[in-house]
Amino acid sequence: MDLLGNLALGFATSLSLHNLLYCFMGALFGTLIGVLPGLGPVATIAMLLPITFGLEPVSALIMLAGIYYGAQYGGSTTAILINLPGESTSVVTAIDGYQMARQGRAGTALATAALGSFFAGTVATVFIALFAPPLAELALEFGPPEYFALMVLGLIASITLASGSLLKALAMILLGLLLGLVGRDIYTTEARFTFDLQNLSDGLQFVALAMGIYGIGEIVRNLEAPETRSVAVTKVGGLMLSWADIRRIAAPVLRGTGLGAVLGILPGGGALLSSFASYALEKKLSRHPQEFGKGAIEGVAGPESANNAGAQSSFIPMLTLGIPSNPVMALMVGALIIHGITPGPAFVAEKPELFWGLIASMWVGNLMLVVLNLPLIGIWVRLLTVPYNYLFPAIIVFSAIGVYSVNNSTADVLVMAGMGVFGYILYKLDCEPAPLLLGFILGPMLEENLRRSMLLFRGDAGQFFTRPLTATLLGIALVSLVVVLLPTISRKREVVFKE
Amino acid sequence: MKLTSLAAACLSFALAGAPLAGPLANAALAETAYPDKAVTIVVPFSAGGTADIIARMAAEHFQKKFGQPFVVENIGGGGGVSGVEKVTRAAPDGYTLVLASTSNLAVHPTLYGAKFPYQTLRDLKPIGQVSVVPNVLVINPDKIAARSVPELIAYLKANPDKVSFGSAGTGTTQNLAGELLMQRTGTQMVHIPYKGSSAMLPDLLAGNVELAFDNVPLLLPHVKSGKLVALAVATPERQDFDKNLPTVAETIPGFEATAWHGFLAPAGTPDAVTDKLSAELQTFMKQPETVKKMQELGMTPVSSTPEQFADLIKTMTAQWKEVIEKGNIKPQ
Amino acid sequence: MNGKSPHGKFPHGKSPLQALCSQDALSGLMFMAFAGGFAFLARDLSLGTAVRMGAAYFPLLLSGLLGLIGLVIFVRALIGEGGRVAPFAWRALVLVVAAVLVFGFGLSGLGLAPSVAIAAFLATLASGQVGWRGALALSALLVVFTWAVFILGLGLAIPTIGTWLS
């Protein structure tokens, strides 16, 4: 392996002045649009894709990569500052990031996200450069039964996202799973739970759900209690990490990076699982799990690193097998093909400058992001000093436009309104929404892979336990369930006894 | 006699009128402000597939010619029904178009019977066909020892219900091609639907499903690398991308299961708009770059008039109807 | 209501209505209602078998589990501590949701600028701490900003002024 020579080729490509410029522009646009609530990476890339058509393939991809990272980071920013996750992965970041912001530590949370992401991005880049082709083979080890087992594991991990009642968290996951099944069934093409409404035949949009439950629900909740809200506004706090913070985040960042880099390879939702797998892991390993959900810095550092490493390694199945692992990757495959390049097994050998240029530019993109965002943190945080009475109408308007723009559908805006009411009721009933959202995302994948597995097994469910990888994953899931259940029950008892 | 001559007169008038319609239509075009805002092209499949690629190429061309954004919107799910259904209900103003495929236009309305939400030629107005996408019969060589169609048939006959075949969804040509193979050879396989071809590919490469009919662009890189073996192509004639690859029809006479794509607008869209789009589409399809690019992708570019496209939809609907009824294929 | 009936007392000394209106009891009821709703809507879908699951199979499985957990939550809330539901902030809720609904229903007809203006105006009034002048000023600011970013900058396919007004 001529790794150094390859990377040299890559950097020679990506560090040319105009490619650097495209990368910077991509990261800048991505960030600026991504910080607008409701505009996640998919919407951002779809909107900016046409700009890249006129460019050389290398430049176009480099710019797209910049946009992707920028939009992701922008999504994390809104999740931390105003509790608005613009995409599925920032649901996890919002849990503790927003609590940190309420305690006046928004700057620290944003810096943690930026630095954790940069570290993860750097490691994942090297990881891809070294192992891309063998890793692609690994992805193929995952068939429908393995994905099913992985989803089960993910669901169990998502119980830990809630800090309150375990039973309620379970119920919320189930409700999320059910909501995720709305739309046409791909096996029989029957319309499910759509009330014969055309706009629901595609299912509920994640962004509409998240913006409603988090965005609208959160705003109404803030409006009813002016006293608690003012806390978040007055204290802006320090922008940088203290040594104590760095010591606390070091291990979570490392573990998150590992999780993300490995899970990101799986095209069927691996990168997504990595961020909350990391959260669950940190909460379990932490010596002070009670802080999670109330502003634990580890709850931002781990998932953000996992998220970025996963985003990075999800390029592997796309570049080596031509399999897009998420909508953003699919757009990138489209962009490649428009430029006359079909990603596949021969891609690395046939277009080395493009492959290595892209890998090098991933790192450059991450560097841009840190350079760009560390100074911007001050500005984002200052946004919080805008009186809330003037800030929240802007949030509502942006969310509405953002939700609309994903599919150019006003029905989604109406769904958001409905979900806002639902979110407020959930708050009143003390039901935490994060497990519901994760259930919602995993629901369709869980069902699809279960049904597919049963067909492939010809009905012999025992094969779930005879396939080594599936059995291992299900075993881990079972152990996790026990580990998750035990301390929660005992801790609940403690609380009861104190009262 | 009088009636016949009247009809003849009408016919000759119509024929005489045809050349006239050209300049008239052009005059109408000049007056049409269309498009004066962004146009959405609905692709009823997830991004990255063949239809999506064509749509994006055409969108780029339209955008350059018309100076308005042409936005590709991917509405996957339900084998493409959701996306097409949405377009049939859109305003017939030319600002919502659909790039639909064989399944959407010639299969679904038959497959799902009376409750189905649209009838292709009643609810949509053809603009033009753009491509023929040959389906290739591939197997995972680690799972199936057969290296030719006759060998495969023998293998399937010896192992009923053992082979799983993957498809891009219930009611896609990939699905029907497999059903057709079973019907014609009297064999039995298990159908495993996916949410689009991209989702099926990893399982085919890994051998979880052993056989599939699918598009050349998706499969060719993996056939070249040896991970998959192409046994035959499901078109009537051998294809340019590999003249050595036999057709399925050489073993099973009359076997044809191709996919094709075309642009349509909601029924009731003004002629001025569809004519304008049709003219531009035909220009686009004849451009050397378009032809070259589509061939590179394993598609045969087609340039057709709205009428020719309408005829194709009619013929193919009849053909698949027979297959569906013979095979008693219904939503499970 | 105040425990007049001899059987009305629960372990915590709450009246049945209080026990029924606790956070947990209501969430239990909500989960059961959702479970029932989904199961009801699945009645016309194909059930299939474990090997060939139909469209209704998995949802029914989930509904059953959800209903069961909902029931457990409900029963536990009746015999234990359920948490009190704080009063709703009706004004804020209604105005904020109305703002979003106006935007959703109005966008295609009214266009971006009027929809943003109305939505922002309604939303601003929701806090009850900003007068109509402030609301007007904020609306104007947001109209200009959203127009500049989304129409001018990003070229989103939304008319600035819609067909209802022109």
Tab-separated table of C-alpha atoms in Angstrom, chain A residues 84-316:
chain	number	residue	atom	x	y	z
A	84	LEU	CA	-33.949	22.205	17.299
A	85	PRO	CA	-32.443	19.085	15.783
A	86	GLY	CA	-32.397	19.650	12.021
A	87	GLU	CA	-31.643	16.015	11.246
A	88	SER	CA	-31.822	12.662	12.926
A	89	THR	CA	-28.284	12.595	14.292
A	90	SER	CA	-28.594	15.877	16.170
A	91	VAL	CA	-31.568	14.598	18.180
A	92	VAL	CA	-28.977	13.165	20.548
A	93	THR	CA	-26.851	16.311	20.626
A	94	ALA	CA	-29.896	18.351	21.576
A	95	ILE	CA	-30.492	16.408	24.789
A	96	ASP	CA	-27.448	17.546	26.735
A	97	GLY	CA	-26.234	20.315	24.440
A	98	TYR	CA	-29.366	22.344	24.993
A	99	GLN	CA	-29.217	21.802	28.731
A	100	MET	CA	-25.642	23.097	28.668
A	101	ALA	CA	-26.824	26.142	26.759
A	102	ARG	CA	-29.511	26.762	29.379
A	103	GLN	CA	-26.821	26.723	32.017
A	104	GLY	CA	-24.861	29.365	30.100
A	105	ARG	CA	-22.379	26.894	28.666
A	106	ALA	CA	-23.455	27.118	25.023
A	107	GLY	CA	-19.991	28.228	23.939
A	108	THR	CA	-18.396	25.236	25.615
A	109	ALA	CA	-20.894	22.877	24.048
A	110	LEU	CA	-20.328	24.310	20.568
A	111	ALA	CA	-16.553	24.201	20.975
A	112	THR	CA	-16.818	20.608	22.170
A	113	ALA	CA	-18.864	19.698	19.129
A	114	ALA	CA	-16.436	21.418	16.767
A	115	LEU	CA	-13.268	19.978	18.281
A	116	GLY	CA	-14.742	16.513	18.793
A	117	SER	CA	-15.924	16.494	15.183
A	118	PHE	CA	-12.548	17.639	13.923
A	119	PHE	CA	-10.720	14.961	15.863
A	120	ALA	CA	-13.165	12.292	14.699
A	121	GLY	CA	-12.934	13.531	11.124
A	122	THR	CA	-9.144	13.362	11.169
A	123	VAL	CA	-9.051	9.847	12.560
A	124	ALA	CA	-11.785	8.619	10.233
A	125	THR	CA	-9.966	10.054	7.211
A	126	VAL	CA	-6.843	8.059	8.015
A	127	PHE	CA	-9.035	5.043	8.725
A	128	ILE	CA	-10.680	5.267	5.298
A	129	ALA	CA	-7.377	5.862	3.521
A	130	LEU	CA	-5.936	2.736	5.109
A	131	PHE	CA	-8.849	0.344	5.013
A	132	ALA	CA	-11.519	1.477	2.544
A	133	PRO	CA	-11.657	-1.631	0.323
A	134	PRO	CA	-11.577	-4.273	3.101
A	135	LEU	CA	-14.111	-2.245	5.083
A	136	ALA	CA	-16.477	-2.317	2.150
A	137	GLU	CA	-16.339	-6.099	2.315
A	138	LEU	CA	-17.242	-5.904	5.986
A	139	ALA	CA	-20.375	-3.975	5.104
A	140	LEU	CA	-21.529	-6.940	3.028
A	141	GLU	CA	-21.440	-9.186	6.090
A	142	PHE	CA	-24.557	-7.349	7.172
A	143	GLY	CA	-27.650	-8.910	5.651
A	144	PRO	CA	-31.284	-8.368	6.657
A	145	PRO	CA	-31.069	-10.482	9.860
A	146	GLU	CA	-27.972	-8.599	10.996
A	147	TYR	CA	-29.602	-5.258	10.333
A	148	PHE	CA	-32.652	-6.393	12.236
A	149	ALA	CA	-30.491	-7.375	15.209
A	150	LEU	CA	-28.603	-4.092	14.975
A	151	MET	CA	-31.854	-2.126	14.994
A	152	VAL	CA	-33.052	-4.016	18.045
A	153	LEU	CA	-29.778	-3.158	19.757
A	154	GLY	CA	-30.225	0.455	18.724
A	155	LEU	CA	-33.737	0.573	20.148
A	156	ILE	CA	-32.567	-0.787	23.461
A	157	ALA	CA	-29.777	1.767	23.522
A	158	SER	CA	-32.316	4.490	22.891
A	159	ILE	CA	-34.057	3.716	26.186
A	160	THR	CA	-31.066	5.344	27.849
A	161	LEU	CA	-31.868	8.599	26.084
A	162	ALA	CA	-34.614	9.175	28.593
A	163	SER	CA	-33.717	10.123	32.134
A	164	GLY	CA	-37.172	9.582	33.613
A	165	SER	CA	-39.539	6.622	33.665
A	166	LEU	CA	-38.323	3.533	31.862
A	167	LEU	CA	-41.800	2.275	31.022
A	168	LYS	CA	-42.722	5.569	29.471
A	169	ALA	CA	-39.522	5.541	27.420
A	170	LEU	CA	-40.440	2.065	26.156
A	171	ALA	CA	-43.944	3.189	25.280
A	172	MET	CA	-42.562	6.226	23.494
A	173	ILE	CA	-40.245	4.021	21.422
A	174	LEU	CA	-43.190	1.815	20.422
A	175	LEU	CA	-45.290	4.829	19.546
A	176	GLY	CA	-42.388	6.161	17.472
A	177	LEU	CA	-42.085	2.832	15.665
A	178	LEU	CA	-45.778	2.924	14.829
A	179	LEU	CA	-45.619	6.517	13.600
A	180	GLY	CA	-42.679	5.497	11.424
A	181	LEU	CA	-44.862	2.923	9.639
A	182	VAL	CA	-47.306	5.493	8.315
A	183	GLY	CA	-47.296	5.400	4.511
A	184	ARG	CA	-47.301	2.775	1.816
A	185	ASP	CA	-46.047	-0.676	2.696
A	186	ILE	CA	-43.241	-1.592	0.311
A	187	TYR	CA	-44.122	-5.285	0.397
A	188	THR	CA	-47.802	-5.120	-0.438
A	189	THR	CA	-48.090	-1.469	-1.490
A	190	GLU	CA	-51.115	-1.086	0.814
A	191	ALA	CA	-51.521	2.397	2.268
A	192	ARG	CA	-51.207	2.266	6.036
A	193	PHE	CA	-52.580	4.774	8.538
A	194	THR	CA	-52.824	7.458	5.885
A	195	PHE	CA	-56.564	8.223	6.217
A	196	ASP	CA	-56.474	8.126	2.393
A	197	LEU	CA	-54.535	11.371	2.470
A	198	GLN	CA	-52.163	11.573	-0.445
A	199	ASN	CA	-49.675	13.616	1.542
A	200	LEU	CA	-49.246	10.855	4.071
A	201	SER	CA	-48.648	8.060	1.568
A	202	ASP	CA	-44.970	8.881	1.787
A	203	GLY	CA	-45.029	8.714	5.560
A	204	LEU	CA	-44.577	11.509	8.066
A	205	GLN	CA	-41.520	13.646	7.415
A	206	PHE	CA	-38.867	13.419	10.087
A	207	VAL	CA	-38.127	17.126	9.955
A	208	ALA	CA	-41.795	18.037	10.399
A	209	LEU	CA	-42.037	15.693	13.363
A	210	ALA	CA	-38.843	16.922	14.992
A	211	MET	CA	-39.529	20.612	14.373
A	212	GLY	CA	-43.033	20.246	15.743
A	213	ILE	CA	-42.255	18.282	18.864
A	214	TYR	CA	-39.007	20.053	19.684
A	215	GLY	CA	-39.364	23.449	18.060
A	216	ILE	CA	-42.991	24.389	18.562
A	217	GLY	CA	-43.459	22.401	21.769
A	218	GLU	CA	-40.352	23.922	23.288
A	219	ILE	CA	-41.411	27.463	22.404
A	220	VAL	CA	-44.824	27.146	24.017
A	221	ARG	CA	-43.200	25.614	27.052
A	222	ASN	CA	-40.763	28.518	27.304
A	223	LEU	CA	-43.538	31.049	26.927
A	224	GLU	CA	-45.429	29.720	29.918
A	225	ALA	CA	-42.484	30.192	32.261
A	226	PRO	CA	-40.644	33.479	31.649
A	227	GLU	CA	-38.509	33.074	34.784
A	228	THR	CA	-36.726	29.886	33.765
A	229	ARG	CA	-36.229	31.073	30.232
A	230	SER	CA	-34.341	34.211	31.267
A	231	VAL	CA	-31.581	32.047	32.746
A	232	ALA	CA	-30.534	30.855	29.321
A	233	VAL	CA	-30.474	34.368	28.005
A	234	THR	CA	-28.499	36.234	30.630
A	235	LYS	CA	-25.627	33.844	31.130
A	236	VAL	CA	-23.531	33.419	28.008
A	237	GLY	CA	-20.472	32.093	29.772
A	238	GLY	CA	-16.969	31.277	28.557
A	239	LEU	CA	-16.436	30.157	25.015
A	240	MET	CA	-13.548	27.840	25.483
A	241	LEU	CA	-12.986	24.519	27.123
A	242	SER	CA	-11.279	24.349	30.483
A	243	TRP	CA	-8.685	21.685	31.212
A	244	ALA	CA	-11.234	19.919	33.351
A	245	ASP	CA	-13.610	19.816	30.361
A	246	ILE	CA	-10.926	18.460	28.070
A	247	ARG	CA	-10.101	15.714	30.531
A	248	ARG	CA	-13.770	14.799	30.691
A	249	ILE	CA	-14.321	14.665	26.951
A	250	ALA	CA	-11.114	12.922	25.893
A	251	ALA	CA	-12.337	9.368	26.382
A	252	PRO	CA	-15.889	9.961	25.054
A	253	VAL	CA	-14.445	11.548	21.907
A	254	LEU	CA	-12.146	8.565	21.358
A	255	ARG	CA	-14.912	6.027	21.910
A	256	GLY	CA	-17.359	7.994	19.783
A	257	THR	CA	-14.852	8.175	16.964
A	258	GLY	CA	-14.356	4.418	17.056
A	259	LEU	CA	-18.079	3.684	17.113
A	260	GLY	CA	-18.803	6.116	14.321
A	261	ALA	CA	-15.979	4.972	12.086
A	262	VAL	CA	-17.067	1.337	12.323
A	263	LEU	CA	-20.861	1.725	12.237
A	264	GLY	CA	-20.699	4.358	9.501
A	265	ILE	CA	-19.603	1.688	7.038
A	266	LEU	CA	-23.026	0.014	7.176
A	267	PRO	CA	-25.196	1.489	4.456
A	268	GLY	CA	-28.470	0.670	6.198
A	269	GLY	CA	-28.453	3.326	8.890
A	270	GLY	CA	-25.152	2.639	10.636
A	271	ALA	CA	-23.969	6.235	10.876
A	272	LEU	CA	-27.267	7.185	12.436
A	273	LEU	CA	-27.081	4.490	15.061
A	274	SER	CA	-23.545	5.475	16.013
A	275	SER	CA	-24.481	8.794	17.604
A	276	PHE	CA	-26.951	7.344	20.037
A	277	ALA	CA	-24.954	4.189	20.565
A	278	SER	CA	-22.246	6.556	21.749
A	279	TYR	CA	-24.668	8.399	24.046
A	280	ALA	CA	-25.869	5.151	25.575
A	281	LEU	CA	-22.300	3.975	26.039
A	282	GLU	CA	-21.155	7.191	27.735
A	283	LYS	CA	-24.143	7.242	30.034
A	284	LYS	CA	-23.375	3.674	31.080
A	285	LEU	CA	-19.650	4.241	31.560
A	286	SER	CA	-19.976	7.594	33.278
A	287	ARG	CA	-19.348	7.880	36.998
A	288	HIS	CA	-22.114	10.420	37.206
A	289	PRO	CA	-24.900	9.119	34.939
A	290	GLN	CA	-27.416	11.302	36.770
A	291	GLU	CA	-25.917	14.351	35.011
A	292	PHE	CA	-26.955	12.980	31.610
A	293	GLY	CA	-29.998	14.784	30.341
A	294	LYS	CA	-29.096	17.744	32.533
A	295	GLY	CA	-26.097	19.082	30.643
A	296	ALA	CA	-23.359	16.459	30.698
A	297	ILE	CA	-20.540	17.496	28.391
A	298	GLU	CA	-19.837	13.843	27.573
A	299	GLY	CA	-23.340	13.620	26.111
A	300	VAL	CA	-22.287	16.179	23.502
A	301	ALA	CA	-18.685	15.109	22.927
A	302	GLY	CA	-19.296	11.391	22.306
A	303	PRO	CA	-22.285	11.549	19.937
A	304	GLU	CA	-20.894	14.501	17.975
A	305	SER	CA	-17.622	12.657	17.382
A	306	ALA	CA	-19.471	9.473	16.478
A	307	ASN	CA	-21.714	11.421	14.145
A	308	ASN	CA	-18.848	12.998	12.259
A	309	ALA	CA	-16.749	9.843	12.073
A	310	GLY	CA	-19.838	8.022	10.818
A	311	ALA	CA	-20.512	10.709	8.225
A	312	GLN	CA	-16.952	10.211	7.043
A	313	SER	CA	-16.919	6.457	6.829
A	314	SER	CA	-20.325	6.346	5.143
A	315	PHE	CA	-18.374	7.457	2.071
A	316	ILE	CA	-16.836	3.979	1.968
